[in-house]
Short mmCIF file of C-alpha atoms and ligand atoms in Angstrom, two decimals:
data_model
loop_
_atom_site.label_atom_id
_atom_site.label_comp_id
_atom_site.label_asym_id
_atom_site.label_seq_id
_atom_site.Cartn_x
_atom_site.Cartn_y
_atom_site.Cartn_z
CA MET M 1 -118.72 93.54 -144.97
CA SER M 2 -122.90 93.76 -145.90
CA ARG M 3 -125.06 93.89 -143.14
CA ARG M 4 -128.94 93.35 -142.98
CA LYS M 5 -131.16 96.29 -143.53
CA ILE M 6 -134.10 96.76 -141.69
CA ALA M 7 -137.09 99.04 -141.34
CA ALA M 8 -138.89 98.14 -138.04
CA GLY M 9 -142.37 100.03 -137.68
CA ASN M 10 -143.17 100.83 -133.90
CA TRP M 11 -146.85 101.19 -133.47
CA LYS M 12 -146.89 102.01 -129.68
CA LEU M 13 -150.41 102.17 -128.40
CA ASN M 14 -151.68 103.53 -131.82
CA LEU M 15 -154.67 102.04 -133.64
CA SER M 16 -157.66 99.42 -133.50
CA PHE M 17 -157.82 95.95 -134.82
CA GLU M 18 -158.77 96.82 -137.64
CA GLU M 19 -156.52 99.05 -138.71
CA ALA M 20 -153.42 97.69 -137.64
CA MET M 21 -154.84 94.77 -139.71
CA GLN M 22 -154.89 97.41 -143.07
CA LEU M 23 -151.73 98.76 -142.84
CA GLY M 24 -150.46 95.61 -142.34
CA ARG M 25 -152.24 93.75 -145.20
CA SER M 26 -150.82 96.90 -147.28
CA ILE M 27 -147.44 96.22 -146.41
CA ALA M 28 -147.15 92.93 -147.23
CA ASN M 29 -148.84 93.54 -150.26
CA GLN M 30 -145.70 95.83 -151.38
CA GLU M 31 -142.31 94.28 -153.12
CA ILE M 32 -140.11 94.56 -150.54
CA PRO M 33 -136.77 95.57 -151.76
CA SER M 34 -134.02 92.73 -151.54
CA GLY M 35 -132.09 92.08 -148.74
CA VAL M 36 -134.47 94.49 -146.67
CA GLU M 37 -136.44 93.50 -143.65
CA VAL M 38 -139.10 94.86 -142.53
CA ILE M 39 -140.47 94.47 -139.46
CA LEU M 40 -143.99 95.79 -137.30
CA ALA M 41 -144.10 96.16 -133.56
CA ALA M 42 -147.67 95.92 -132.34
CA ALA M 43 -149.90 95.78 -129.19
CA PHE M 44 -150.43 92.43 -127.94
CA PRO M 45 -153.63 91.88 -128.61
CA TYR M 46 -153.21 92.24 -132.43
CA LEU M 47 -150.13 89.99 -132.80
CA LYS M 48 -151.14 86.76 -133.64
CA SER M 49 -153.21 87.87 -136.44
CA LEU M 50 -150.56 90.07 -137.77
CA GLY M 51 -148.29 87.20 -137.22
CA GLU M 52 -150.33 84.64 -139.63
CA MET M 53 -150.88 87.52 -142.20
CA ALA M 54 -147.12 87.61 -142.51
CA VAL M 55 -146.00 83.82 -142.67
CA PRO M 56 -146.33 83.96 -146.08
CA VAL M 57 -144.04 87.60 -146.86
CA GLN M 58 -140.86 86.97 -146.89
CA ASN M 59 -138.91 89.00 -145.04
CA LEU M 60 -141.37 90.46 -143.21
CA HIS M 61 -141.68 90.00 -139.25
CA ILE M 62 -143.93 90.63 -136.46
CA ALA M 63 -142.63 92.00 -132.87
CA ALA M 64 -144.30 92.79 -129.56
CA GLN M 65 -143.41 96.39 -127.93
CA ASN M 66 -142.44 94.66 -124.35
CA CYS M 67 -142.74 91.61 -122.54
CA SER M 68 -142.52 90.34 -119.08
CA GLU M 69 -139.35 90.22 -116.48
CA HIS M 70 -141.23 87.24 -115.41
CA ALA M 71 -141.24 83.24 -117.05
CA LYS M 72 -145.15 83.38 -115.40
CA GLY M 73 -146.97 83.74 -112.33
CA ALA M 74 -148.70 85.54 -110.32
CA PHE M 75 -147.87 89.09 -112.58
CA THR M 76 -152.02 90.19 -113.69
CA GLY M 77 -151.74 92.05 -116.89
CA GLU M 78 -148.17 90.66 -117.81
CA VAL M 79 -147.22 89.32 -121.21
CA ALA M 80 -144.65 86.04 -120.83
CA ALA M 81 -141.67 86.04 -123.80
CA SER M 82 -143.06 81.69 -123.41
CA MET M 83 -146.48 82.98 -124.34
CA LEU M 84 -145.33 85.23 -127.56
CA ASN M 85 -143.07 82.05 -128.61
CA SER M 86 -146.20 80.17 -128.67
CA ILE M 87 -147.92 82.75 -131.03
CA GLN M 88 -144.83 82.45 -133.52
CA ILE M 89 -143.64 85.93 -132.84
CA SER M 90 -139.92 86.18 -133.87
CA HIS M 91 -139.08 89.71 -131.77
CA VAL M 92 -139.24 91.96 -129.15
CA LEU M 93 -138.76 95.82 -128.48
CA ILE M 94 -136.73 96.00 -125.23
CA GLY M 95 -135.52 99.51 -123.49
CA HIS M 96 -137.09 101.50 -125.60
CA SER M 97 -137.29 104.63 -123.95
CA GLU M 98 -140.35 104.90 -123.01
CA ARG M 99 -140.24 102.02 -121.37
CA ARG M 100 -137.46 102.91 -119.21
CA GLU M 101 -139.41 106.35 -118.84
CA TYR M 102 -142.83 106.08 -117.59
CA PHE M 103 -142.30 102.14 -116.70
CA GLY M 104 -139.92 101.79 -114.76
CA ASP M 105 -137.59 98.85 -116.94
CA THR M 106 -134.69 99.45 -115.45
CA ASP M 107 -130.92 98.29 -116.19
CA ASN M 108 -131.50 94.96 -114.09
CA VAL M 109 -135.38 94.72 -115.35
CA LEU M 110 -134.06 94.83 -118.84
CA CYS M 111 -131.35 92.04 -118.60
CA MET M 112 -134.16 89.85 -116.70
CA LYS M 113 -136.46 90.61 -120.58
CA LEU M 114 -132.96 90.12 -122.12
CA GLN M 115 -132.96 86.94 -120.87
CA GLN M 116 -136.34 86.21 -120.86
CA ALA M 117 -136.92 86.41 -124.62
CA PHE M 118 -133.57 84.34 -125.22
CA ASP M 119 -134.63 81.60 -123.01
CA ASN M 120 -138.13 81.40 -125.40
CA GLU M 121 -136.25 82.05 -128.85
CA ILE M 122 -137.46 85.41 -129.31
CA ASN M 123 -134.57 88.02 -131.20
CA PRO M 124 -134.56 91.54 -128.67
CA ILE M 125 -134.50 94.71 -130.65
CA TYR M 126 -132.31 96.49 -127.84
CA CYS M 127 -133.12 100.15 -127.94
CA CYS M 128 -130.42 102.85 -125.92
CA GLY M 129 -129.99 106.61 -126.47
CA GLU M 130 -129.58 109.66 -123.87
CA PRO M 131 -131.52 112.68 -123.34
CA LEU M 132 -131.67 115.50 -124.22
CA ARG M 133 -129.53 117.46 -121.16
CA ILE M 134 -127.09 114.66 -121.74
CA ARG M 135 -126.74 115.56 -125.50
CA LYS M 136 -126.12 119.40 -124.46
CA SER M 137 -122.95 118.31 -121.93
CA GLY M 138 -121.59 116.69 -124.33
CA ASP M 139 -121.43 113.55 -122.79
CA HIS M 140 -123.35 111.43 -124.83
CA VAL M 141 -121.37 108.76 -126.25
CA SER M 142 -120.79 107.91 -122.59
CA TYR M 143 -124.15 107.89 -121.39
CA VAL M 144 -124.92 105.09 -124.02
CA LYS M 145 -121.85 103.19 -123.20
CA THR M 146 -123.04 102.89 -119.89
CA GLN M 147 -126.43 101.31 -121.37
CA LEU M 148 -124.62 98.87 -122.98
CA GLU M 149 -122.50 98.10 -120.12
CA GLU M 150 -125.11 97.84 -117.95
CA THR M 151 -127.78 95.18 -120.39
CA ILE M 152 -126.69 93.80 -123.25
CA PHE M 153 -122.58 93.54 -122.72
CA LYS M 154 -123.70 91.13 -120.08
CA LEU M 155 -125.25 88.83 -122.41
CA ASP M 156 -122.52 85.71 -124.11
CA GLN M 157 -121.47 86.72 -127.90
CA ASP M 158 -123.71 84.10 -129.29
CA GLN M 159 -126.40 86.11 -127.83
CA PHE M 160 -125.39 89.41 -128.49
CA ALA M 161 -125.09 87.81 -132.38
CA LYS M 162 -128.80 87.54 -132.05
CA LEU M 163 -130.06 90.94 -131.52
CA VAL M 164 -130.62 94.33 -133.61
CA LEU M 165 -129.98 97.60 -131.79
CA ALA M 166 -131.73 100.77 -132.14
CA TYR M 167 -129.71 104.22 -131.62
CA GLU M 168 -132.64 106.45 -130.18
CA PRO M 169 -131.73 109.84 -128.74
CA ILE M 170 -134.64 110.74 -127.00
CA TRP M 171 -134.87 114.36 -127.93
CA ALA M 172 -135.59 113.28 -130.95
CA ILE M 173 -138.47 110.45 -129.98
CA GLY M 174 -141.74 111.84 -131.59
CA THR M 175 -140.27 115.31 -131.43
CA GLY M 176 -140.19 115.99 -135.40
CA GLU M 177 -136.43 117.24 -134.51
CA THR M 178 -134.10 114.21 -136.38
CA ALA M 179 -130.54 113.47 -135.49
CA SER M 180 -128.11 115.00 -138.75
CA SER M 181 -126.62 112.15 -140.36
CA GLU M 182 -123.94 113.08 -138.94
CA GLN M 183 -124.77 112.34 -135.48
CA ALA M 184 -126.58 109.52 -136.02
CA GLN M 185 -123.14 108.08 -137.82
CA GLU M 186 -121.05 109.36 -135.28
CA MET M 187 -122.52 107.70 -132.49
CA HIS M 188 -123.67 104.53 -134.68
CA ALA M 189 -119.83 104.50 -135.23
CA ALA M 190 -119.01 104.58 -131.73
CA ILE M 191 -121.30 101.42 -130.69
CA ARG M 192 -120.00 99.32 -133.43
CA GLU M 193 -116.13 100.74 -131.93
CA MET M 194 -117.70 99.77 -128.34
CA ILE M 195 -119.28 96.20 -129.21
CA SER M 196 -115.62 95.87 -131.28
CA ASN M 197 -113.58 96.27 -127.76
CA GLN M 198 -116.31 94.36 -125.72
CA TYR M 199 -116.31 91.18 -128.37
CA SER M 200 -114.50 90.59 -131.37
CA GLN M 201 -114.63 93.00 -134.56
CA GLU M 202 -116.63 90.46 -136.63
CA LEU M 203 -119.83 90.81 -134.26
CA ALA M 204 -119.42 94.54 -134.24
CA ASP M 205 -119.19 94.57 -138.18
CA GLY M 206 -122.20 91.87 -138.68
CA ILE M 207 -124.70 93.67 -135.80
CA PRO M 208 -127.72 95.60 -137.87
CA ILE M 209 -127.89 99.48 -136.16
CA LEU M 210 -131.34 101.15 -136.45
CA TYR M 211 -131.30 104.75 -135.96
CA GLY M 212 -134.63 106.47 -133.91
CA GLY M 213 -136.53 109.73 -133.48
CA SER M 214 -138.30 111.73 -136.42
CA VAL M 215 -137.33 108.93 -139.35
CA LYS M 216 -139.17 110.09 -141.59
CA PRO M 217 -139.44 109.75 -146.38
CA ALA M 218 -137.64 113.09 -146.72
CA ASN M 219 -134.37 112.08 -144.13
CA ALA M 220 -134.28 108.37 -144.57
CA LYS M 221 -133.01 107.93 -147.23
CA GLU M 222 -129.71 110.63 -146.14
CA LEU M 223 -129.62 108.53 -142.99
CA PHE M 224 -129.38 105.15 -144.30
CA SER M 225 -126.97 105.96 -146.63
CA GLN M 226 -124.65 106.21 -143.53
CA LYS M 227 -122.14 104.25 -143.51
CA ASP M 228 -122.83 102.75 -139.77
CA VAL M 229 -126.30 103.34 -140.38
CA ASP M 230 -128.29 99.87 -141.27
CA GLY M 231 -132.02 101.17 -140.83
CA GLY M 232 -134.56 103.08 -138.13
CA LEU M 233 -136.39 102.38 -135.79
CA VAL M 234 -139.67 104.39 -136.86
CA GLY M 235 -142.75 105.57 -134.84
CA GLY M 236 -145.22 108.50 -136.14
CA ALA M 237 -144.13 107.45 -139.74
CA SER M 238 -144.89 104.13 -139.50
CA LEU M 239 -148.88 104.90 -139.44
CA LYS M 240 -149.50 105.50 -143.00
CA SER M 241 -148.36 102.74 -145.15
CA ASP M 242 -147.78 105.84 -147.84
CA SER M 243 -144.67 106.92 -145.84
CA PHE M 244 -143.99 104.09 -144.04
CA ILE M 245 -143.28 102.43 -147.60
CA GLU M 246 -141.47 106.02 -148.71
CA ILE M 247 -139.09 104.54 -146.08
CA ILE M 248 -138.94 100.63 -146.86
CA ASN M 249 -137.59 101.86 -150.35
CA SER M 250 -134.84 104.80 -148.65
CA PHE M 251 -132.09 101.79 -148.70
P1 LIG W 301 -141.28 108.34 -133.87
O1 LIG W 301 -140.81 107.11 -132.56
O2 LIG W 301 -140.38 108.36 -135.07
O3 LIG W 301 -142.26 109.11 -133.43
O4 LIG W 301 -140.41 109.66 -133.36
C1 LIG W 301 -139.23 106.81 -132.97
C2 LIG W 301 -139.38 105.52 -131.70
O5 LIG W 301 -140.13 105.74 -130.54
O6 LIG W 301 -138.93 104.28 -131.75
#
């Protein structure tokens, strides 16, 4: 079956406002290939302006990189999913390994964040993936399965159908070392089988699963041509319009 194809850029803690707007505009001015969705995950202060810029562009969406697990209240410095909704933001990254590792996003916190996103009609892009130690031990498939069981497999079917998944082996993030297309395909197929066992074949067949970890123009085509790889979540190579546009055109 044909699934949505997605190129998502994760700008992380980078770019000034002017740089972000310029990069966003140069992507918005491109002809996005038909059937491809582009998502840009930017810093909170830039979201409203980027969102307004993206409104007239078909298949371009803006994402937050995080949201609070709380609905509202005395949580200084946090940004609620309802706030994102109030500026028409459609997507949010949840479970990125950097959030898990540096900011204490435990499975329980991720479940709360997922709930906040759904309560406020924001589509989560849920990230999973194993560290190098686990990859070396050969237990990567069961490690990722546990990540899913503790978080998104607790969702009901209707919520689950709204997810975009991203498999991001931690050892490939920002390291220049990409998983081989065989390694990516193996894990994506395994994840799809887990979804089929947990929910249904139909749901498993419909859900986009992106690969993340040192995706660049030189490897995007090969990765995206794998049967179960529906696009990429791109960090470093999404910070330059030339390289990200090349990636968008790699489907
Ligand atoms: P990278 O980051 O492309 O720089 O490896 C990917 C990510 O963290 O989403």
